[in-house]
mmCIF file of N, CA, C and O in Angstrom:
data_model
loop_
_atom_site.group_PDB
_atom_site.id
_atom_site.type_symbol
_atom_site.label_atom_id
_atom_site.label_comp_id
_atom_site.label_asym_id
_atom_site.label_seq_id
_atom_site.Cartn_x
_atom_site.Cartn_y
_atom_site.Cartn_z
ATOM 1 N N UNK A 167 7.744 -16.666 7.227
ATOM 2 C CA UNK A 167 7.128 -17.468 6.197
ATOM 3 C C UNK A 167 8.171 -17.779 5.131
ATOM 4 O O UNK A 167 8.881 -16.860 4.722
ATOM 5 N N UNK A 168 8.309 -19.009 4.658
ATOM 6 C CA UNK A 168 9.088 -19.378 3.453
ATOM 7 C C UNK A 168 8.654 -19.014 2.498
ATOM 8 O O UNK A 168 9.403 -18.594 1.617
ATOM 9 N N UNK A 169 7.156 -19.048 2.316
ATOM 10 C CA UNK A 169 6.680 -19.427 0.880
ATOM 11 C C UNK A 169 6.648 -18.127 0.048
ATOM 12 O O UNK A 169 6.486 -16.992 0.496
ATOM 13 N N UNK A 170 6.867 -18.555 -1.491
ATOM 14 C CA UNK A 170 7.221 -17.641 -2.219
ATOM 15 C C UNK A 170 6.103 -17.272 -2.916
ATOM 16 O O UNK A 170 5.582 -18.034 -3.729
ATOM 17 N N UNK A 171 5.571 -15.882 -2.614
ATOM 18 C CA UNK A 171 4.450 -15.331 -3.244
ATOM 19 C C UNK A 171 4.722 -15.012 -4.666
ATOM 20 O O UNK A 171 5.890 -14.736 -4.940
ATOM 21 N N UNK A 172 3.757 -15.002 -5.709
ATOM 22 C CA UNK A 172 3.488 -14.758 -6.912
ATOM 23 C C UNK A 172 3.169 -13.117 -7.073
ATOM 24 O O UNK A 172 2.323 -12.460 -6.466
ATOM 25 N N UNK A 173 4.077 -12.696 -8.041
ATOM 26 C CA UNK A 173 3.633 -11.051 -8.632
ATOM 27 C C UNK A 173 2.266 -11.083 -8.935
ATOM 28 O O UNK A 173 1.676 -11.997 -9.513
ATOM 29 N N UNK A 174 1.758 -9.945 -8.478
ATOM 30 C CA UNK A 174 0.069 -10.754 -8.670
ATOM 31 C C UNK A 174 -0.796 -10.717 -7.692
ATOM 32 O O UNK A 174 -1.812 -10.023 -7.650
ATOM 33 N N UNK A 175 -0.386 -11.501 -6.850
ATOM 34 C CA UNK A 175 -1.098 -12.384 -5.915
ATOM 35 C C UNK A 175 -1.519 -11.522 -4.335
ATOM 36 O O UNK A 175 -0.489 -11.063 -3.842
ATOM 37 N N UNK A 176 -2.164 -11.369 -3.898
ATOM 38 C CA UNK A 176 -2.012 -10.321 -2.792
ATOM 39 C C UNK A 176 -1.856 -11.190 -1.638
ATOM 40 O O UNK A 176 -2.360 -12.312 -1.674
ATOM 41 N N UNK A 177 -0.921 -10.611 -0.153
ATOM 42 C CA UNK A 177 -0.150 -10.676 0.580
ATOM 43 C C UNK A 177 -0.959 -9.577 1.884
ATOM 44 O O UNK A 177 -1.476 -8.465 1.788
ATOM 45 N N UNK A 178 -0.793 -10.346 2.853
ATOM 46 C CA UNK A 178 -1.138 -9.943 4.429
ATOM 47 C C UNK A 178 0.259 -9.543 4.784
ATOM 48 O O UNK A 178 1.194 -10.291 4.496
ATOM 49 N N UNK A 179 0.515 -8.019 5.599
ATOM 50 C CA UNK A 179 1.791 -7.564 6.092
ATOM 51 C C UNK A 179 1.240 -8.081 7.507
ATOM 52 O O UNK A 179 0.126 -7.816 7.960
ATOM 53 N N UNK A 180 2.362 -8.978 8.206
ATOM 54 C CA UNK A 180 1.638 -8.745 9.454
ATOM 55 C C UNK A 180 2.205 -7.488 10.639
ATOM 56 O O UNK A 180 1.734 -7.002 11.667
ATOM 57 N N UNK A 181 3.064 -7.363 10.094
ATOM 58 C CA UNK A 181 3.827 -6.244 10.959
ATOM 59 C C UNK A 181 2.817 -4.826 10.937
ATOM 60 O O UNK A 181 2.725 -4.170 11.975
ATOM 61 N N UNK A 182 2.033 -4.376 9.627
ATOM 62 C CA UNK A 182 1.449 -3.288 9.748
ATOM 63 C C UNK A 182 -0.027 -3.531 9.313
ATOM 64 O O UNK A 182 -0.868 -2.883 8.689
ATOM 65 N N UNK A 183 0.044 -5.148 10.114
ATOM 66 C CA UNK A 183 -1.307 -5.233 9.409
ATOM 67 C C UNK A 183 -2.173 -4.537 8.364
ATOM 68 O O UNK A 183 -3.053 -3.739 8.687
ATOM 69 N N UNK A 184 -1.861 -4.906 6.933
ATOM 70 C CA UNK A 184 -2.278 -4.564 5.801
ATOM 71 C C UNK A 184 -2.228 -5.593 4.683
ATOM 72 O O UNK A 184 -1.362 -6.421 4.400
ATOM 73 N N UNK A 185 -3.278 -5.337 4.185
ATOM 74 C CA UNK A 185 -3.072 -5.790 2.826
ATOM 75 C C UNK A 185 -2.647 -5.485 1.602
ATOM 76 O O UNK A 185 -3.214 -4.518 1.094
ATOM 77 N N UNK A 186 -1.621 -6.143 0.819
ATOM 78 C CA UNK A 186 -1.216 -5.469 -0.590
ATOM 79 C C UNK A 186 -1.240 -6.423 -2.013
ATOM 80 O O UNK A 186 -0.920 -7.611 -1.965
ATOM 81 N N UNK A 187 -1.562 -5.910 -2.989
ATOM 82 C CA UNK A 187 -1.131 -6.526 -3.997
ATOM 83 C C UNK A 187 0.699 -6.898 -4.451
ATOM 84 O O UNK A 187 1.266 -5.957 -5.007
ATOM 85 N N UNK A 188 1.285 -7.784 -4.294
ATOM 86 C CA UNK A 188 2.963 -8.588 -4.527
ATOM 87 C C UNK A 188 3.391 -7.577 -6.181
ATOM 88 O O UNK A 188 2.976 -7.834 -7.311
ATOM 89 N N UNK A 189 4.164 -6.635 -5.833
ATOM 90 C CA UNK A 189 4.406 -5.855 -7.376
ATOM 91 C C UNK A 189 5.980 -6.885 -7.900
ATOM 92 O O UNK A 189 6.289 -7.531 -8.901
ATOM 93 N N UNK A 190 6.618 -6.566 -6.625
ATOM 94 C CA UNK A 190 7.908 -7.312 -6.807
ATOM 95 C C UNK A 190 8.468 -8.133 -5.690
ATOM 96 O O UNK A 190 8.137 -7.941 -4.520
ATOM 97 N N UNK A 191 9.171 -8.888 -5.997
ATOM 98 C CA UNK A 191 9.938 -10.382 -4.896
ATOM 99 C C UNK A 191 11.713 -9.419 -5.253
ATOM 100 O O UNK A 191 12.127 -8.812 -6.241
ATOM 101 N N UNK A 192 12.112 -9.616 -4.352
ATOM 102 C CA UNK A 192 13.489 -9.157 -4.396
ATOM 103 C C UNK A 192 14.292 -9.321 -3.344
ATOM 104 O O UNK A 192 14.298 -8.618 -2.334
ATOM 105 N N UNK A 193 15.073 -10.379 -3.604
ATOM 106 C CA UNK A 193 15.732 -10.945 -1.850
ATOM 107 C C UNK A 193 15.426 -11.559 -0.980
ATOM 108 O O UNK A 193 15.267 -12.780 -0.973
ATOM 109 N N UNK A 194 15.320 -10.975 -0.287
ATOM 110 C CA UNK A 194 14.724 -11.177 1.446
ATOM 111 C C UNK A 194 13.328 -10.615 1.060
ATOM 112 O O UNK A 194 12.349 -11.279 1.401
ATOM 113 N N UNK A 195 13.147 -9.474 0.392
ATOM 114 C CA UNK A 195 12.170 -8.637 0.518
ATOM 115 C C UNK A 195 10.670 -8.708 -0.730
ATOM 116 O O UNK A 195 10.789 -9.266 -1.820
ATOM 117 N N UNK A 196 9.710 -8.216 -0.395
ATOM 118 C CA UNK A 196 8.842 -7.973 -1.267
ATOM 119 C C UNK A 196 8.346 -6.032 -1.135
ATOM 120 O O UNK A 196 8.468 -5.058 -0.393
ATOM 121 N N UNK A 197 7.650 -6.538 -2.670
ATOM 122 C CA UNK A 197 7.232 -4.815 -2.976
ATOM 123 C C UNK A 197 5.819 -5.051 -2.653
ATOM 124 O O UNK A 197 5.333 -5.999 -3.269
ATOM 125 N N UNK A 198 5.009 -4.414 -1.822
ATOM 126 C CA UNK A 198 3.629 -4.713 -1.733
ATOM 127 C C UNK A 198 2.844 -3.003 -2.377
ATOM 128 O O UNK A 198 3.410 -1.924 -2.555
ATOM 129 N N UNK A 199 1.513 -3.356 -2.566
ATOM 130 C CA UNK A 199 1.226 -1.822 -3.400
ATOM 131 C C UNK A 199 -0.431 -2.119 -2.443
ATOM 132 O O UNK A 199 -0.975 -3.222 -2.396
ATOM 133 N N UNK A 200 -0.884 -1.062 -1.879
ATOM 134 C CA UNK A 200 -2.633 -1.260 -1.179
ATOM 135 C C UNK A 200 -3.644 -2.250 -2.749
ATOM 136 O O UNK A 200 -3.332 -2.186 -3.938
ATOM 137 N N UNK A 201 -3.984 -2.481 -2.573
ATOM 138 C CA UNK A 201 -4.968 -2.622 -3.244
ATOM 139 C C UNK A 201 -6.260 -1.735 -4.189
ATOM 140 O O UNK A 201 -6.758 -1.999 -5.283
ATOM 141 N N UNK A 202 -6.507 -0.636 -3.245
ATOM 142 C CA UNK A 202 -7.245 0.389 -3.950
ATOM 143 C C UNK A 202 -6.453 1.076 -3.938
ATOM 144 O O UNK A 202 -6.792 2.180 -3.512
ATOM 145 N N UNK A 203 -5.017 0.945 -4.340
ATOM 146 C CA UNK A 203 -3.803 1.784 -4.849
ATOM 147 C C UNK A 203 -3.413 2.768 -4.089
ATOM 148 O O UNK A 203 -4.083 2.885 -3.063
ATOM 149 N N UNK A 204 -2.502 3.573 -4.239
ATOM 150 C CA UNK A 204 -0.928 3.944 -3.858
ATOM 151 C C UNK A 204 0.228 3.830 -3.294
ATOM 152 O O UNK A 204 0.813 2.955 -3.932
ATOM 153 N N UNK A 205 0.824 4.169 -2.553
ATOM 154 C CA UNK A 205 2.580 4.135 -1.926
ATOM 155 C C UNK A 205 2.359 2.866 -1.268
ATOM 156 O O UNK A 205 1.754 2.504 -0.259
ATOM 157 N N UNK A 206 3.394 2.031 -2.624
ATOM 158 C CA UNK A 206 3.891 0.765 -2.692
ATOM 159 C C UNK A 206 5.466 0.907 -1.004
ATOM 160 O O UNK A 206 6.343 1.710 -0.684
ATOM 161 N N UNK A 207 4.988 -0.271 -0.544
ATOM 162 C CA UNK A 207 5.344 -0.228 1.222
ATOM 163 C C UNK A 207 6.426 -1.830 0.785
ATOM 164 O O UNK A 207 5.946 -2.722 0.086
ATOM 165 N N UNK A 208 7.549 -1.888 1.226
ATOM 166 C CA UNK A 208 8.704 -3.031 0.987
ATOM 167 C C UNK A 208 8.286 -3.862 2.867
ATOM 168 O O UNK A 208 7.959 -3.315 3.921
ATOM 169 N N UNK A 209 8.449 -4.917 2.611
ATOM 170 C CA UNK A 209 8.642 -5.829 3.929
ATOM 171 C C UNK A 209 9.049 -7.017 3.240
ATOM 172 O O UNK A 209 8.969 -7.436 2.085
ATOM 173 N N UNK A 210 9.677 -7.565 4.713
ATOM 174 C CA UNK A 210 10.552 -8.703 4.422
ATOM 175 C C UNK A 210 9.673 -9.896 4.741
ATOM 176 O O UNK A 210 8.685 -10.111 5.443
ATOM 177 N N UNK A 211 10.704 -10.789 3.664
ATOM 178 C CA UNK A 211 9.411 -12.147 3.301
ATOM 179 C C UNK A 211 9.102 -12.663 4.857
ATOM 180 O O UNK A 211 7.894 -12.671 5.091
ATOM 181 N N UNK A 212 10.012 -13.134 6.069
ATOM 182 C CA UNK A 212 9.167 -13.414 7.259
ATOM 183 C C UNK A 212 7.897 -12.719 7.850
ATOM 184 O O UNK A 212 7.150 -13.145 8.730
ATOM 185 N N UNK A 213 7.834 -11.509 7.130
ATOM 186 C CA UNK A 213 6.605 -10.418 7.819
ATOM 187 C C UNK A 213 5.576 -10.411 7.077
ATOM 188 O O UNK A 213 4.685 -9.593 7.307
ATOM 189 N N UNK A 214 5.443 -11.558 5.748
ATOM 190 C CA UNK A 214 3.800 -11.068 5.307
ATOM 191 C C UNK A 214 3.925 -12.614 4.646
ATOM 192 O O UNK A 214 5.034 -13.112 4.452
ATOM 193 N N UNK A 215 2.573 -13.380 4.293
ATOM 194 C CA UNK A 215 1.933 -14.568 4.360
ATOM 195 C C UNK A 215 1.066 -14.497 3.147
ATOM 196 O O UNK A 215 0.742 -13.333 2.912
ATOM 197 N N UNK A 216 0.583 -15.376 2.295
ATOM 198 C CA UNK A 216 -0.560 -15.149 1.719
ATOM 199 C C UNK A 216 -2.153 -14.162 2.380
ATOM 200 O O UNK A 216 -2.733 -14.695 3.326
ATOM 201 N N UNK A 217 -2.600 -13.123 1.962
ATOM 202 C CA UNK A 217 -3.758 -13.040 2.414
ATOM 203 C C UNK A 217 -4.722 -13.649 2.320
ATOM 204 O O UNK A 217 -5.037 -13.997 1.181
ATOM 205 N N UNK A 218 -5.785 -14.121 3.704
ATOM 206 C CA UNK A 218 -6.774 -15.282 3.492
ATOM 207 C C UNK A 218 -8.222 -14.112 3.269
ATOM 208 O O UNK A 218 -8.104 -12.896 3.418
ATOM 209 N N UNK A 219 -9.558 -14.820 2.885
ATOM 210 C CA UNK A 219 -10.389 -13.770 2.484
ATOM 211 C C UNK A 219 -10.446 -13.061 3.547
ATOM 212 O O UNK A 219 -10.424 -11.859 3.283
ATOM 213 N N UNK A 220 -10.530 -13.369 4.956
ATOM 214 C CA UNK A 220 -10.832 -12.408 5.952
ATOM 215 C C UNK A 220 -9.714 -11.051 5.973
ATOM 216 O O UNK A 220 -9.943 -9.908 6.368
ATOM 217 N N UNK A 221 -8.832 -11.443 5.578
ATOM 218 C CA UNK A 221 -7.926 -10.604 5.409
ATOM 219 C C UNK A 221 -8.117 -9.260 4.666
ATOM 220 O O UNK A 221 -7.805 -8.166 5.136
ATOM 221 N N UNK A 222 -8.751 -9.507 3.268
ATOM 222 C CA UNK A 222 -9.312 -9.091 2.122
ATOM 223 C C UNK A 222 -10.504 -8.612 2.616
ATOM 224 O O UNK A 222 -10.848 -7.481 2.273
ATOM 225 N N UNK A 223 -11.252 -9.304 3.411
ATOM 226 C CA UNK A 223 -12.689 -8.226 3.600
ATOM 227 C C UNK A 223 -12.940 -7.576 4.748
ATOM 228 O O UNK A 223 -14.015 -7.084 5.091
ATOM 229 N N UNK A 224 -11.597 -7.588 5.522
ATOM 230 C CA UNK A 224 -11.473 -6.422 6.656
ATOM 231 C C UNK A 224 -11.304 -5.223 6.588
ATOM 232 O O UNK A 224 -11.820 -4.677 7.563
ATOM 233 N N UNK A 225 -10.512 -4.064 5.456
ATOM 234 C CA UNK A 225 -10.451 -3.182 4.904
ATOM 235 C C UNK A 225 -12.256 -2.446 4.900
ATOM 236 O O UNK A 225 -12.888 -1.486 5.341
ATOM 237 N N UNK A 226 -12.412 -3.559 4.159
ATOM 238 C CA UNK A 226 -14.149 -2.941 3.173
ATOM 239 C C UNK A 226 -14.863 -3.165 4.232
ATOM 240 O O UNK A 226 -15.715 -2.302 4.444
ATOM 241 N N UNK A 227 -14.809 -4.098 5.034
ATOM 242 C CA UNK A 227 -15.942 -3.749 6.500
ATOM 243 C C UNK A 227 -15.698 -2.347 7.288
ATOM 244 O O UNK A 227 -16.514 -1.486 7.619
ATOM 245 N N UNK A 228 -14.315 -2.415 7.470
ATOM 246 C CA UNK A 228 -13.820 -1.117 8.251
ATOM 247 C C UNK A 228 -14.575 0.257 7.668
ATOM 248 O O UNK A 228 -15.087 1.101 8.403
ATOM 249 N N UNK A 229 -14.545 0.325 6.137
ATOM 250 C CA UNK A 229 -14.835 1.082 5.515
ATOM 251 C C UNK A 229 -16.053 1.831 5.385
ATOM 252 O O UNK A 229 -16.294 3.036 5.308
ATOM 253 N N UNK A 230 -16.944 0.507 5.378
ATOM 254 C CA UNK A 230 -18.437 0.688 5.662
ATOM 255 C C UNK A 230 -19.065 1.011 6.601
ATOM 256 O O UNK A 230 -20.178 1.530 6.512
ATOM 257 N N UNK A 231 -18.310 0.696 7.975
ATOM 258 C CA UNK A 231 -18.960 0.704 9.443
ATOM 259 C C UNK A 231 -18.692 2.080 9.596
ATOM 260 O O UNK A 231 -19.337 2.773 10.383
ATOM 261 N N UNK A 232 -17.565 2.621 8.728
ATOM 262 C CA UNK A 232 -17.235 4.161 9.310
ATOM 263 C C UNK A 232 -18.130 4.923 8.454
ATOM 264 O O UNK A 232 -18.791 5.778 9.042
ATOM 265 N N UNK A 233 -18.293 4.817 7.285
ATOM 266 C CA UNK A 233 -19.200 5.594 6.462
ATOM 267 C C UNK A 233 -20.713 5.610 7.426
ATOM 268 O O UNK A 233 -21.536 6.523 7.357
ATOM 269 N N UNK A 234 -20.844 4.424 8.289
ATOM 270 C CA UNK A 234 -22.633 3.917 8.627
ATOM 271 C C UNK A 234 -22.557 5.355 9.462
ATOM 272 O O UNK A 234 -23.430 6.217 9.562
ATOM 273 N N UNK A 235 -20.766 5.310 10.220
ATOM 274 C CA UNK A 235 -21.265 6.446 11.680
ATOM 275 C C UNK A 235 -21.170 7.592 11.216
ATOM 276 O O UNK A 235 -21.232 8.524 12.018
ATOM 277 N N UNK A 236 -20.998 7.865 9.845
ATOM 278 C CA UNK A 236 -20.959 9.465 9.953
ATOM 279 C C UNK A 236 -22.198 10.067 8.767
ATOM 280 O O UNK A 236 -22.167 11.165 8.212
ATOM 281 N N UNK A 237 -23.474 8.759 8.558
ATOM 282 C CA UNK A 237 -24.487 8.838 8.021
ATOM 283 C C UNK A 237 -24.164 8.518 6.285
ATOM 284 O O UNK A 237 -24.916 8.753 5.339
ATOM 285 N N UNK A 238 -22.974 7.991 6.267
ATOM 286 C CA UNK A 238 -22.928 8.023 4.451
ATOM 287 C C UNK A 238 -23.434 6.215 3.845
ATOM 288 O O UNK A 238 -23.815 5.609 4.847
ATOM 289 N N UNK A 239 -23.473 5.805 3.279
ATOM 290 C CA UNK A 239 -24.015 5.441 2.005
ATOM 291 C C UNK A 239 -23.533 3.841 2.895
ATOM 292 O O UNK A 239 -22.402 3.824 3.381
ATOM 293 N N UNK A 240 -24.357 2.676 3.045
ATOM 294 C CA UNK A 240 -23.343 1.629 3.782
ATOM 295 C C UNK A 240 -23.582 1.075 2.573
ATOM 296 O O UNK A 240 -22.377 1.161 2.339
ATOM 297 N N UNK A 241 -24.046 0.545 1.503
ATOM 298 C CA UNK A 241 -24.078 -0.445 0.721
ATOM 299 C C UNK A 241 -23.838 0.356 -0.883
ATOM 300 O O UNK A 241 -24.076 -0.296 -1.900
ATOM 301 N N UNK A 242 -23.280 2.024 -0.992
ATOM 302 C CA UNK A 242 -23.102 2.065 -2.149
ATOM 303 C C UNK A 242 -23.056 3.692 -2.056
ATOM 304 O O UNK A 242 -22.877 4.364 -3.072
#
């Protein structure tokens, strides 16, 4: 990918399929951080794209479907 993401802006890794919030642009490279936070993960600008919403609401589905199977809380 060419395009130059915004600090800010959250970013699809496709290499480890994930999503992160853009902390820093540096080089070749970006700083990506999870979203519901911690250990900020570096990849290079060909390996991650703008994230589209599906991107963004794959995490929180994952999240929910696993809570459904082990009887916890699906909507809260």
């Amino acid at each position: 990918m060419n395009e130059v993401l915004a600090v800010g802006s959250l970013a699809y890794d496709i290499r480890t399929k994930r999503v992160g919030e853009v902390m820093e642009e540096y080089g070749t490279r970006y700083m990506l951080r999870p979203v519901q936070g911690g250990c900020e993960w570096d990849v290079l600008r060909e390996h991650v794209r703008p994230a589209t919403t599906a991107d963004r609401l794959s995490p929180a589905l994952a999240e929910r479907n696993a809570n459904s199977g082990r009887g916890g809380a699906v909507w809260g």
